Coordinates of C-alpha atoms and ligand atoms in Angstrom, one line a residue:
X265 CA -47.4 -71.0 2.0
X266 CA -50.9 -69.7 2.6
X267 CA -51.8 -66.1 2.8
X268 CA -52.5 -66.5 6.5
X269 CA -48.9 -67.3 7.1
X270 CA -46.9 -65.4 4.5
X271 CA -43.1 -65.4 5.2
X272 CA -43.1 -61.6 5.5
X273 CA -45.8 -59.0 6.3
X274 CA -45.1 -55.4 5.3
X275 CA -47.1 -52.7 6.9
X276 CA -47.9 -49.7 4.7
X277 CA -47.5 -49.0 1.0
X278 CA -45.7 -45.7 0.9
X279 CA -42.2 -45.3 -0.3
X280 CA -41.0 -47.5 2.5
X281 CA -43.4 -50.4 2.1
X282 CA -43.3 -50.3 -1.7
X283 CA -39.5 -50.1 -1.8
X284 CA -39.2 -53.1 0.6
X285 CA -41.6 -55.1 -1.5
X286 CA -39.7 -54.4 -4.7
X287 CA -36.3 -55.3 -3.2
X288 CA -37.7 -58.5 -1.7
X289 CA -38.9 -59.5 -5.2
X290 CA -35.6 -58.6 -6.7
X291 CA -33.9 -60.8 -4.1
X292 CA -36.1 -63.7 -4.9
X293 CA -38.5 -63.5 -1.9
X294 CA -42.0 -63.6 -3.2
X295 CA -43.9 -64.8 -0.2
X296 CA -45.0 -61.5 1.3
X297 CA -48.2 -59.4 1.9
X298 CA -48.4 -55.6 2.1
X299 CA -51.1 -54.5 4.6
X300 CA -52.4 -51.0 3.8
X301 CA -55.0 -49.4 6.1
X302 CA -56.1 -47.1 3.3
X303 CA -57.9 -47.9 0.0
X304 CA -55.0 -47.1 -2.3
X305 CA -51.2 -47.2 -2.3
X306 CA -48.9 -44.2 -1.7
X307 CA -48.9 -43.6 2.1
X308 CA -48.5 -40.0 2.8
X309 CA -48.6 -39.3 -1.0
X310 CA -52.1 -40.8 -1.0
X311 CA -53.4 -39.1 2.1
X312 CA -52.1 -35.6 1.5
X313 CA -54.1 -34.1 -1.4
X314 CA -54.3 -30.5 -0.1
X315 CA -54.1 -27.7 -2.8
X316 CA -50.5 -27.1 -3.7
X317 CA -49.2 -30.3 -2.2
X318 CA -45.8 -31.0 -3.7
X319 CA -42.4 -32.4 -2.8
X320 CA -40.0 -30.0 -1.0
X321 CA -37.0 -32.1 -2.0
X322 CA -36.1 -32.1 -5.7
X323 CA -38.0 -35.0 -7.4
X324 CA -35.0 -36.5 -9.1
X325 CA -33.7 -37.2 -5.6
X326 CA -37.0 -37.9 -4.0
X327 CA -37.6 -41.1 -5.9
X328 CA -36.1 -44.6 -5.9
X329 CA -32.4 -44.8 -7.0
X330 CA -33.2 -48.0 -8.9
X331 CA -36.2 -46.5 -10.7
X332 CA -35.2 -43.0 -11.9
X333 CA -38.0 -41.0 -13.5
X334 CA -36.6 -39.0 -16.4
X335 CA -40.0 -37.5 -17.0
X336 CA -40.5 -35.4 -13.8
X337 CA -42.4 -32.3 -15.1
X338 CA -40.8 -29.9 -12.5
X339 CA -37.9 -29.8 -10.2
X340 CA -40.4 -30.3 -7.3
X341 CA -43.2 -32.5 -8.6
X342 CA -46.7 -32.0 -7.4
X343 CA -48.4 -34.7 -5.3
X344 CA -50.5 -36.3 -8.2
X345 CA -47.3 -36.9 -10.2
X346 CA -45.5 -38.5 -7.3
X347 CA -48.5 -40.8 -6.6
X348 CA -48.6 -41.7 -10.3
X349 CA -44.9 -42.5 -10.2
X350 CA -45.5 -44.9 -7.2
X351 CA -48.5 -46.6 -9.0
X352 CA -46.3 -47.0 -12.1
X353 CA -43.5 -48.5 -10.1
X354 CA -45.9 -50.9 -8.3
X355 CA -47.1 -52.1 -11.7
X356 CA -43.7 -52.4 -13.2
X357 CA -42.5 -54.7 -10.4
X358 CA -45.8 -56.6 -10.2
X359 CA -46.5 -55.6 -6.6
X360 CA -50.3 -55.3 -6.9
X361 CA -51.0 -59.0 -6.2
X362 CA -49.3 -58.5 -2.8
X363 CA -51.3 -55.5 -1.7
X364 CA -54.3 -55.8 0.7
X365 CA -56.2 -52.6 1.1
X366 CA -58.4 -51.7 4.1
X367 CA -56.2 -53.9 6.2
X368 CA -55.5 -52.0 9.4
X369 CA -53.2 -53.6 11.9
X370 CA -54.5 -53.9 15.4
X371 CA -51.6 -55.6 17.2
X372 CA -48.4 -57.5 16.7
X373 CA -47.5 -60.3 19.1
X374 CA -44.4 -62.5 18.9
X375 CA -45.0 -66.2 19.5
X376 CA -41.6 -67.4 20.8
X377 CA -42.5 -71.1 20.5
X378 CA -43.5 -70.9 16.9
X379 CA -41.0 -68.1 16.1
X380 CA -43.7 -66.3 14.3
X381 CA -45.5 -63.0 14.7
X382 CA -49.2 -62.9 15.2
X383 CA -50.4 -59.9 13.2
X384 CA -54.0 -59.1 14.2
X385 CA -56.1 -57.0 11.8
X386 CA -58.9 -54.8 12.8
X387 CA -61.4 -57.2 11.2
X388 CA -60.3 -60.0 13.5
X389 CA -58.1 -61.9 11.0
X390 CA -54.7 -63.0 12.2
X391 CA -51.6 -63.4 9.9
X392 CA -48.6 -65.4 11.2
X393 CA -45.5 -64.3 9.3
X394 CA -41.9 -65.0 10.2
X395 CA -40.9 -61.4 9.8
X396 CA -42.7 -58.0 9.9
X397 CA -41.4 -54.9 8.2
X398 CA -43.2 -51.7 9.4
X399 CA -43.2 -49.1 6.7
X400 CA -45.4 -46.6 8.4
X401 CA -43.0 -43.7 9.0
X402 CA -43.8 -41.0 11.4
X403 CA -46.1 -38.7 9.6
X404 CA -49.5 -40.4 9.2
X405 CA -51.5 -39.7 12.4
X406 CA -52.9 -36.2 12.0
X407 CA -52.5 -34.0 15.1
X408 CA -55.4 -31.8 16.1
X409 CA -54.7 -28.9 18.5
X410 CA -56.7 -28.9 21.7
X411 CA -58.4 -25.5 21.2
X412 CA -60.6 -24.4 24.1
X413 CA -64.2 -24.6 23.1
X414 CA -63.6 -26.2 19.7
X415 CA -66.6 -28.6 20.3
X416 CA -68.9 -25.6 20.1
X417 CA -67.8 -24.6 16.7
X418 CA -70.7 -24.8 14.2
X419 CA -68.6 -24.4 11.0
X420 CA -66.5 -26.8 9.0
X421 CA -63.1 -28.1 10.2
X422 CA -60.6 -30.4 8.6
X423 CA -56.9 -31.2 8.7
X424 CA -54.4 -30.7 5.8
X425 CA -53.8 -34.4 5.6
X426 CA -57.6 -35.1 5.4
X427 CA -58.5 -32.3 3.0
X428 CA -62.3 -31.8 2.5
X429 CA -62.5 -31.4 -1.3
X430 CA -66.3 -31.2 -1.1
X431 CA -66.2 -28.0 0.9
X432 CA -66.1 -25.0 -1.4
X433 CA -63.8 -22.4 0.1
X434 CA -64.9 -19.7 -2.4
X435 CA -66.2 -16.6 -0.6
X436 CA -65.7 -18.1 2.9
X437 CA -64.0 -16.7 6.0
X438 CA -61.3 -19.2 6.9
X439 CA -58.9 -19.7 9.8
X440 CA -55.7 -21.7 9.2
X441 CA -53.9 -22.9 12.3
X442 CA -50.2 -23.6 11.8
X443 CA -47.4 -22.4 9.5
X444 CA -45.4 -25.6 8.8
X445 CA -44.4 -27.4 5.6
X446 CA -48.0 -28.2 4.7
X447 CA -49.6 -24.9 5.5
X448 CA -47.1 -22.9 3.5
X449 CA -48.0 -24.9 0.5
X450 CA -51.8 -24.6 0.7
X451 CA -52.1 -21.1 2.1
X452 CA -51.1 -19.4 -1.2
X453 CA -53.6 -21.6 -3.1
X454 CA -56.6 -21.0 -0.9
X455 CA -55.8 -17.3 -0.3
X456 CA -56.9 -16.6 -3.8
X457 CA -60.3 -18.4 -3.3
X458 CA -61.4 -17.3 0.1
X459 CA -63.0 -14.1 1.1
X460 CA -60.9 -13.7 4.3
X461 CA -58.1 -15.7 5.7
X462 CA -56.7 -15.5 9.2
X463 CA -53.5 -17.4 9.6
X464 CA -52.7 -18.3 13.2
X465 CA -48.9 -18.5 13.5
X466 CA -47.3 -19.8 16.7
X467 CA -43.7 -19.9 15.4
X468 CA -42.6 -18.5 12.1
X469 CA -40.6 -20.9 9.9
X470 CA -37.4 -20.0 8.1
X471 CA -38.2 -20.0 4.4
X472 CA -35.9 -19.8 1.4
X473 CA -36.6 -19.4 -2.3
X474 CA -37.7 -22.6 -3.9
X475 CA -35.6 -23.4 -7.0
X476 CA -38.6 -24.8 -8.7
X477 CA -39.2 -24.6 -12.4
X478 CA -40.7 -26.8 -15.1
X479 CA -38.2 -29.2 -16.7
X480 CA -38.4 -28.5 -20.4
X481 CA -39.3 -31.4 -22.8
X482 CA -35.9 -31.4 -24.5
X483 CA -34.1 -31.7 -21.1
X484 CA -36.5 -34.6 -20.2
X485 CA -35.6 -36.2 -23.5
X486 CA -31.9 -36.0 -22.6
X487 CA -32.6 -37.6 -19.2
X488 CA -34.5 -40.4 -21.0
X489 CA -32.2 -41.0 -23.9
X490 CA -28.6 -40.1 -22.8
X491 CA -27.2 -42.9 -20.7
X492 CA -26.2 -41.6 -17.3
X493 CA -27.7 -38.1 -17.7
X494 CA -30.5 -38.6 -15.2
X495 CA -28.2 -40.3 -12.7
X496 CA -25.6 -37.6 -13.0
X497 CA -28.3 -34.9 -12.4
X498 CA -29.5 -36.8 -9.4
X499 CA -25.9 -37.1 -8.1
X500 CA -25.5 -33.3 -8.4
X501 CA -28.6 -32.7 -6.4
X502 CA -27.5 -35.2 -3.8
X503 CA -24.2 -33.5 -3.2
X504 CA -25.8 -30.0 -3.3
X505 CA -28.2 -31.1 -0.6
X506 CA -25.5 -32.8 1.5
X507 CA -23.5 -29.5 1.4
X508 CA -26.4 -27.8 3.1
X509 CA -26.0 -30.2 6.0
X510 CA -22.7 -28.8 7.2
X511 CA -24.6 -26.4 9.6
X512 CA -26.3 -29.5 11.1
X513 CA -23.3 -31.8 11.2
X514 CA -20.4 -29.5 11.9
X515 CA -21.4 -26.1 13.4
X516 CA -24.6 -24.1 13.2
X517 CA -22.5 -21.0 12.4
X518 CA -21.9 -22.5 9.0
X519 CA -25.6 -22.0 8.3
X520 CA -25.2 -18.2 8.5
X521 CA -25.3 -17.8 4.7
X522 CA -28.5 -19.9 4.7
X523 CA -30.0 -17.5 7.3
X524 CA -28.9 -14.5 5.2
X525 CA -30.6 -15.9 2.2
X526 CA -33.9 -16.4 4.2
X527 CA -33.8 -12.8 5.5
X528 CA -33.2 -11.5 2.0
X529 CA -36.2 -13.5 0.9
X530 CA -38.4 -11.9 3.5
X531 CA -37.1 -8.4 2.6
X532 CA -37.6 -8.9 -1.1
X533 CA -41.1 -10.3 -0.8
X534 CA -42.6 -8.3 2.0
X535 CA -42.6 -4.5 2.1
X536 CA -44.6 -3.9 5.3
X537 CA -42.1 -3.8 8.3
X538 CA -44.8 -5.0 10.7
X539 CA -45.4 -8.1 8.7
X540 CA -41.7 -8.7 8.1
X541 CA -41.2 -8.6 11.9
X542 CA -44.0 -11.1 12.4
X543 CA -42.7 -13.7 10.0
X544 CA -39.0 -13.4 11.0
X545 CA -37.9 -16.3 13.3
X546 CA -35.9 -15.6 16.4
X547 CA -34.1 -19.0 16.5
X548 CA -31.2 -20.4 14.5
X549 CA -32.0 -21.6 11.0
X550 CA -32.2 -25.3 10.8
X551 CA -33.6 -25.8 14.3
X552 CA -37.0 -26.4 12.6
X553 CA -37.3 -27.8 9.1
X554 CA -36.1 -25.1 6.6
X555 CA -39.0 -24.5 4.2
X556 CA -38.9 -23.5 0.5
X557 CA -41.6 -21.3 -1.1
X558 CA -41.8 -18.5 -3.7
X559 CA -45.5 -17.8 -3.2
X560 CA -46.1 -18.0 0.6
X561 CA -44.9 -14.5 1.6
X562 CA -46.7 -12.8 -1.3
X563 CA -49.9 -14.6 -0.2
X564 CA -49.5 -13.0 3.2
X565 CA -49.4 -9.5 1.7
X566 CA -52.8 -9.9 0.1
X567 CA -55.5 -7.6 1.5
X568 CA -57.7 -10.5 2.4
X569 CA -55.0 -12.3 4.5
X570 CA -54.1 -11.5 8.1
X571 CA -51.3 -13.1 10.1
X572 CA -52.3 -13.5 13.7
X573 CA -49.6 -14.2 16.2
X574 CA -51.7 -14.0 19.4
X575 CA -52.7 -17.5 20.5
X576 CA -56.2 -19.0 20.4
X577 CA -58.0 -18.3 23.7
X578 CA -61.3 -19.7 22.8
X579 CA -63.4 -21.0 19.9
X580 CA -67.1 -20.0 19.9
X581 CA -70.0 -21.2 17.7
X582 CA -68.9 -19.0 14.8
X583 CA -65.7 -17.4 15.8
X584 CA -62.2 -17.6 17.2
X585 CA -61.1 -15.3 20.0
X586 CA -57.4 -14.6 20.5
X587 CA -55.5 -14.2 23.8
X588 CA -55.4 -10.5 23.2
X589 CA -59.2 -10.3 22.8
X590 CA -59.7 -10.0 19.1
X591 CA -62.6 -12.0 17.8
X592 CA -62.6 -13.4 14.2
X593 CA -65.9 -14.6 12.7
X594 CA -65.0 -17.7 10.6
X595 CA -66.9 -20.3 8.5
X596 CA -64.1 -22.9 8.5
X597 CA -61.0 -23.9 10.4
X598 CA -58.2 -25.7 8.6
X599 CA -55.6 -27.4 10.7
X600 CA -52.1 -27.3 9.3
X601 CA -50.9 -28.7 12.6
X602 CA -48.8 -31.6 11.6
X603 CA -48.7 -35.2 12.9
X604 CA -48.5 -37.1 16.1
X605 CA -45.0 -38.3 15.6
X606 CA -44.7 -40.1 18.9
X607 CA -47.9 -42.1 18.4
X608 CA -46.9 -43.1 14.8
X609 CA -44.9 -46.2 15.6
X610 CA -46.2 -47.2 19.0
X611 CA -49.8 -46.6 17.8
X612 CA -50.9 -50.2 18.3
X613 CA -50.0 -53.0 20.6
X614 CA -46.6 -54.5 19.9
X615 CA -45.5 -57.4 22.2
X616 CA -42.1 -59.0 21.6
X617 CA -40.3 -61.9 23.2
X618 CA -41.1 -62.8 26.8
X619 CA -44.2 -60.5 26.8
X620 CA -42.1 -57.3 26.4
X621 CA -44.3 -54.5 25.2
X622 CA -42.8 -51.9 22.9
X623 CA -44.0 -49.1 25.2
X624 CA -41.9 -50.8 28.0
X625 CA -38.8 -51.1 25.8
X626 CA -39.3 -47.4 24.9
X627 CA -40.2 -46.2 28.4
X628 CA -37.1 -43.9 28.3
X629 CA -37.5 -42.9 24.7
X630 CA -38.0 -44.4 21.2
X631 CA -34.8 -46.0 19.9
X632 CA -33.7 -48.6 17.5
X633 CA -30.4 -50.0 16.3
X634 CA -29.5 -48.3 13.1
X635 CA -33.1 -46.9 13.3
X636 CA -34.4 -50.3 12.3
X637 CA -34.3 -53.1 14.9
X638 CA -35.0 -53.3 18.6
X639 CA -33.7 -55.9 21.2
X640 CA -36.5 -58.2 22.3
X641 CA -38.4 -57.9 19.1
X642 CA -37.0 -60.5 16.8
X643 CA -37.6 -60.3 13.0
X644 CA -39.3 -57.0 13.4
X645 CA -38.0 -54.1 11.3
X646 CA -38.9 -50.4 11.4
X647 CA -38.3 -48.5 8.2
X648 CA -38.1 -44.8 8.8
X649 CA -37.8 -45.8 12.5
X650 CA -36.3 -43.6 15.3
X651 CA -33.6 -41.0 14.2
X652 CA -33.8 -41.7 10.5
X653 CA -35.6 -38.5 9.5
X654 CA -33.7 -35.7 7.7
X655 CA -33.7 -32.0 7.6
X656 CA -31.6 -31.7 4.5
X657 CA -32.0 -34.5 2.0
X658 CA -34.4 -37.1 0.7
X659 CA -35.8 -39.7 3.2
X660 CA -36.2 -42.1 0.2
X661 CA -32.4 -42.4 0.4
X662 CA -32.6 -43.4 4.1
X663 CA -35.4 -45.8 3.4
X664 CA -33.3 -47.5 0.7
X665 CA -30.4 -47.9 3.1
X666 CA -32.7 -49.4 5.7
X667 CA -34.2 -51.8 3.2
X668 CA -30.6 -53.1 2.4
X669 CA -30.1 -53.5 6.2
X670 CA -33.3 -55.6 6.4
X671 CA -32.3 -57.7 3.4
X672 CA -28.9 -58.4 4.9
X673 CA -30.5 -59.5 8.2
X674 CA -32.8 -61.9 6.2
X675 CA -29.7 -63.2 4.3
X676 CA -27.9 -63.7 7.6
X677 CA -30.8 -65.7 8.9
X678 CA -30.9 -67.8 5.8
X679 CA -27.1 -68.4 5.7
X680 CA -27.0 -69.4 9.4
X681 CA -30.2 -71.5 9.2
X682 CA -31.6 -69.3 12.0
X683 CA -35.3 -68.7 12.9
X684 CA -34.9 -65.3 14.5
X685 CA -32.6 -62.3 14.5
X686 CA -32.5 -59.3 16.9
X687 CA -29.9 -56.7 17.8
X688 CA -27.7 -57.1 20.9
X689 CA -28.7 -54.5 23.6
X690 CA -25.0 -53.4 23.7
X691 CA -25.0 -52.8 20.0
X692 CA -28.0 -50.5 20.3
X693 CA -26.4 -48.8 23.3
X694 CA -23.2 -48.0 21.6
X695 CA -24.9 -46.9 18.4
X696 CA -27.3 -44.7 20.3
X697 CA -24.7 -43.2 22.7
X698 CA -22.6 -42.1 19.8
X699 CA -25.6 -40.6 17.9
X700 CA -27.0 -38.8 20.9
X701 CA -23.6 -37.3 21.7
X702 CA -23.8 -35.6 18.3
X703 CA -27.4 -34.7 18.6
X704 CA -27.0 -33.0 21.9
X705 CA -24.7 -30.4 20.4
X706 CA -26.7 -30.0 17.2
X707 CA -28.9 -27.1 16.1
X708 CA -32.1 -28.9 16.9
X709 CA -31.3 -28.9 20.6
X710 CA -29.2 -25.7 20.7
X711 CA -30.9 -23.6 18.2
X712 CA -33.5 -22.0 20.5
X713 CA -36.7 -23.5 19.2
X714 CA -39.3 -26.1 20.1
X715 CA -40.0 -28.7 17.5
X716 CA -41.6 -32.1 17.0
X717 CA -38.1 -33.5 16.4
X718 CA -37.6 -33.5 20.2
X719 CA -39.6 -35.7 22.6
X720 CA -41.1 -34.6 25.9
X721 CA -37.7 -34.8 27.5
X722 CA -36.0 -32.7 24.9
X723 CA -34.3 -35.6 23.2
X724 CA -34.1 -35.8 19.5
X725 CA -35.8 -39.1 18.5
X726 CA -36.5 -38.1 15.0
X727 CA -33.5 -37.0 13.0
X728 CA -30.2 -38.5 11.8
X729 CA -27.5 -36.1 13.0
X730 CA -25.0 -36.6 10.1
X731 CA -24.6 -36.8 6.4
X732 CA -26.7 -39.5 4.7
X733 CA -23.6 -41.2 3.3
X734 CA -22.5 -41.8 6.9
X735 CA -25.8 -43.6 7.5
X736 CA -25.3 -45.5 4.3
X737 CA -21.7 -46.5 5.2
X738 CA -22.7 -47.9 8.6
X739 CA -26.2 -49.2 8.1
X740 CA -26.7 -50.8 4.7
X741 CA -25.2 -54.1 5.8
X742 CA -26.1 -55.7 9.1
X743 CA -23.0 -56.5 11.1
X744 CA -23.3 -60.1 12.3
X745 CA -21.5 -59.3 15.5
X746 CA -24.2 -56.8 16.5
X747 CA -27.0 -59.4 16.2
X748 CA -28.1 -62.5 17.9
X749 CA -29.4 -65.3 15.7
X750 CA -31.5 -68.0 17.3
X751 CA -32.1 -71.5 15.8
Ligands
NAP1100 P1 -45.5 -29.3 11.1 O1 -44.3 -29.0 10.4 O2 -45.4 -30.0 12.4 O3 -46.2 -27.9 11.3 C1 -47.3 -27.8 12.2 C2 -47.6 -26.3 12.4 O4 -48.7 -26.2 13.2 C3 -46.5 -25.5 13.1 O5 -46.5 -24.2 12.5 C4 -46.9 -25.5 14.5 O6 -46.4 -24.4 15.3 C5 -48.4 -25.4 14.4 N1 -49.1 -25.9 15.5 C6 -49.1 -27.2 16.0 N2 -49.9 -27.3 17.1 C7 -50.4 -26.0 17.3 C8 -51.3 -25.5 18.3 N3 -51.8 -26.3 19.3 N4 -51.5 -24.2 18.2 C9 -51.0 -23.4 17.2 N5 -50.2 -23.9 16.3 C10 -49.9 -25.2 16.3 O7 -46.6 -30.1 10.2 P2 -46.7 -30.1 8.6 O8 -46.6 -28.8 8.1 O9 -47.8 -31.0 8.3 O10 -45.4 -30.9 8.2 C11 -45.0 -32.0 8.9 C12 -43.8 -32.7 8.2 O11 -44.3 -33.3 7.0 C13 -42.7 -31.7 7.7 O12 -41.8 -31.3 8.6 C14 -42.1 -32.5 6.6 O13 -41.2 -33.4 7.1 C15 -43.3 -33.2 6.0 N6 -43.9 -32.5 4.9 C16 -43.2 -32.6 3.7 C17 -43.7 -32.0 2.6 C18 -42.9 -32.1 1.4 O14 -43.1 -31.3 0.5 N7 -42.1 -33.2 1.1 C19 -44.8 -31.2 2.7 C20 -45.5 -31.1 3.8 C21 -45.0 -31.8 4.9 P3 -45.0 -24.5 16.1 O15 -44.0 -24.4 15.0 O16 -45.1 -23.4 17.0 O17 -45.0 -25.9 16.7

């Protein structure tokens, strides 16, 4: 088959795209292309290079189950090491020849007669695969806040996911907007370099101590040489992380010890009562992602760092004015303001069977059967699709389950001699109804916070509400009775 009509197109080369490609190869499918908009593989682990960028899930768990890395240098590996792991894995499974860089997808349109997708690229080329696997995830379109007057600002601005390494922060007056997972990693690093740092906090996150430490060489040797050691260690981490989910899955009150630990962390690391009060959240722990850090609070106590809780009223040529009238002269504004989660999947034109646009299918909210497939969009699979995110464990686990689901759909097609497979609307309905009944009572809706987990109607379209083994049990194999196969 020519490259214009590969059997399968994979979009994105992060953990999802890479994992899909490897499992296709392992299952004997070789006729696929990976389209990567960037100039290198790695997805979010290629884009995010901000100082201090590291995993906040233990690395032995935040890696492929079929490709353990006994050599992780730390419990929570830094970004360059994670990227190097991904490059190594791509080499080992001979994925490079399938990768096309600088290949941004413009639109996906299903041709019902040909039973093929038309995948249009930004440069005008059109590929016509039988199936498309979207491996984009939700965290790749940087979100910039709409600060009044920002266009007048004469200094430097950039987003954490597009870090400007050419800009020397030494001696500069810097404003950071946002205090999420990214900001708490780079703030301690840049606080040491800059002259002054003003941190604009809208909502404080709950933060717990990070059990991070180097993994000594003899321990790494054991992981490498002793059969089963690395897998047993990974298993221990998996169950420890699942135990943390009881507050999400059973009752938020079970998270009380987690909240106590986070309060103790504040008290231990911050002496100033005013600063303690500023950084102490007023919502239930778990409502927003629980963050881990040992150096964030100490950074806030530095004399050159100020935490500002008043909102931004106006940006001027060389300053930021807060709602309570304080004016900060700054040379640079760094956005740690996260990603446009809702734009991430429906970012480009996707037209399915009978001209159905994905925006129409999702007019009432983003949803997919088992987070992966959508009625009316045959042979289209979303990895890390709706409600497959996690607050407590590694999304690589979820990705691997979804990959198994995709493979089982492809096997069903093959076994039944079909051309197209899509979920039944009623299968999606019943899956979604059950899931949303759980979500509506969960801490993300009931915990008293606003977060990007919820859409504009307050519906959680992002997270899986249960334990990850529940997702594994119900999703790794496609149930034939939930699908329609056309010949
Ligand atoms: P985020 O968690 O969405 O945090 C964005 C921050 O910016 C929040 O503090 C938010 O405040 C603030 N913000 C947004 N818009 C604002 C505005 N208009 N004015 C003032 N403040 C504003 O984004 P992130 O830190 O980039 O993390 C996103 C996700 O990426 C994480 O949840 C996590 O899943 C992932 N991540 C993972 C790692 C890792 O180690 N594996 C590291 C970084 C990120 P509010 O809270 O008030 O909205």
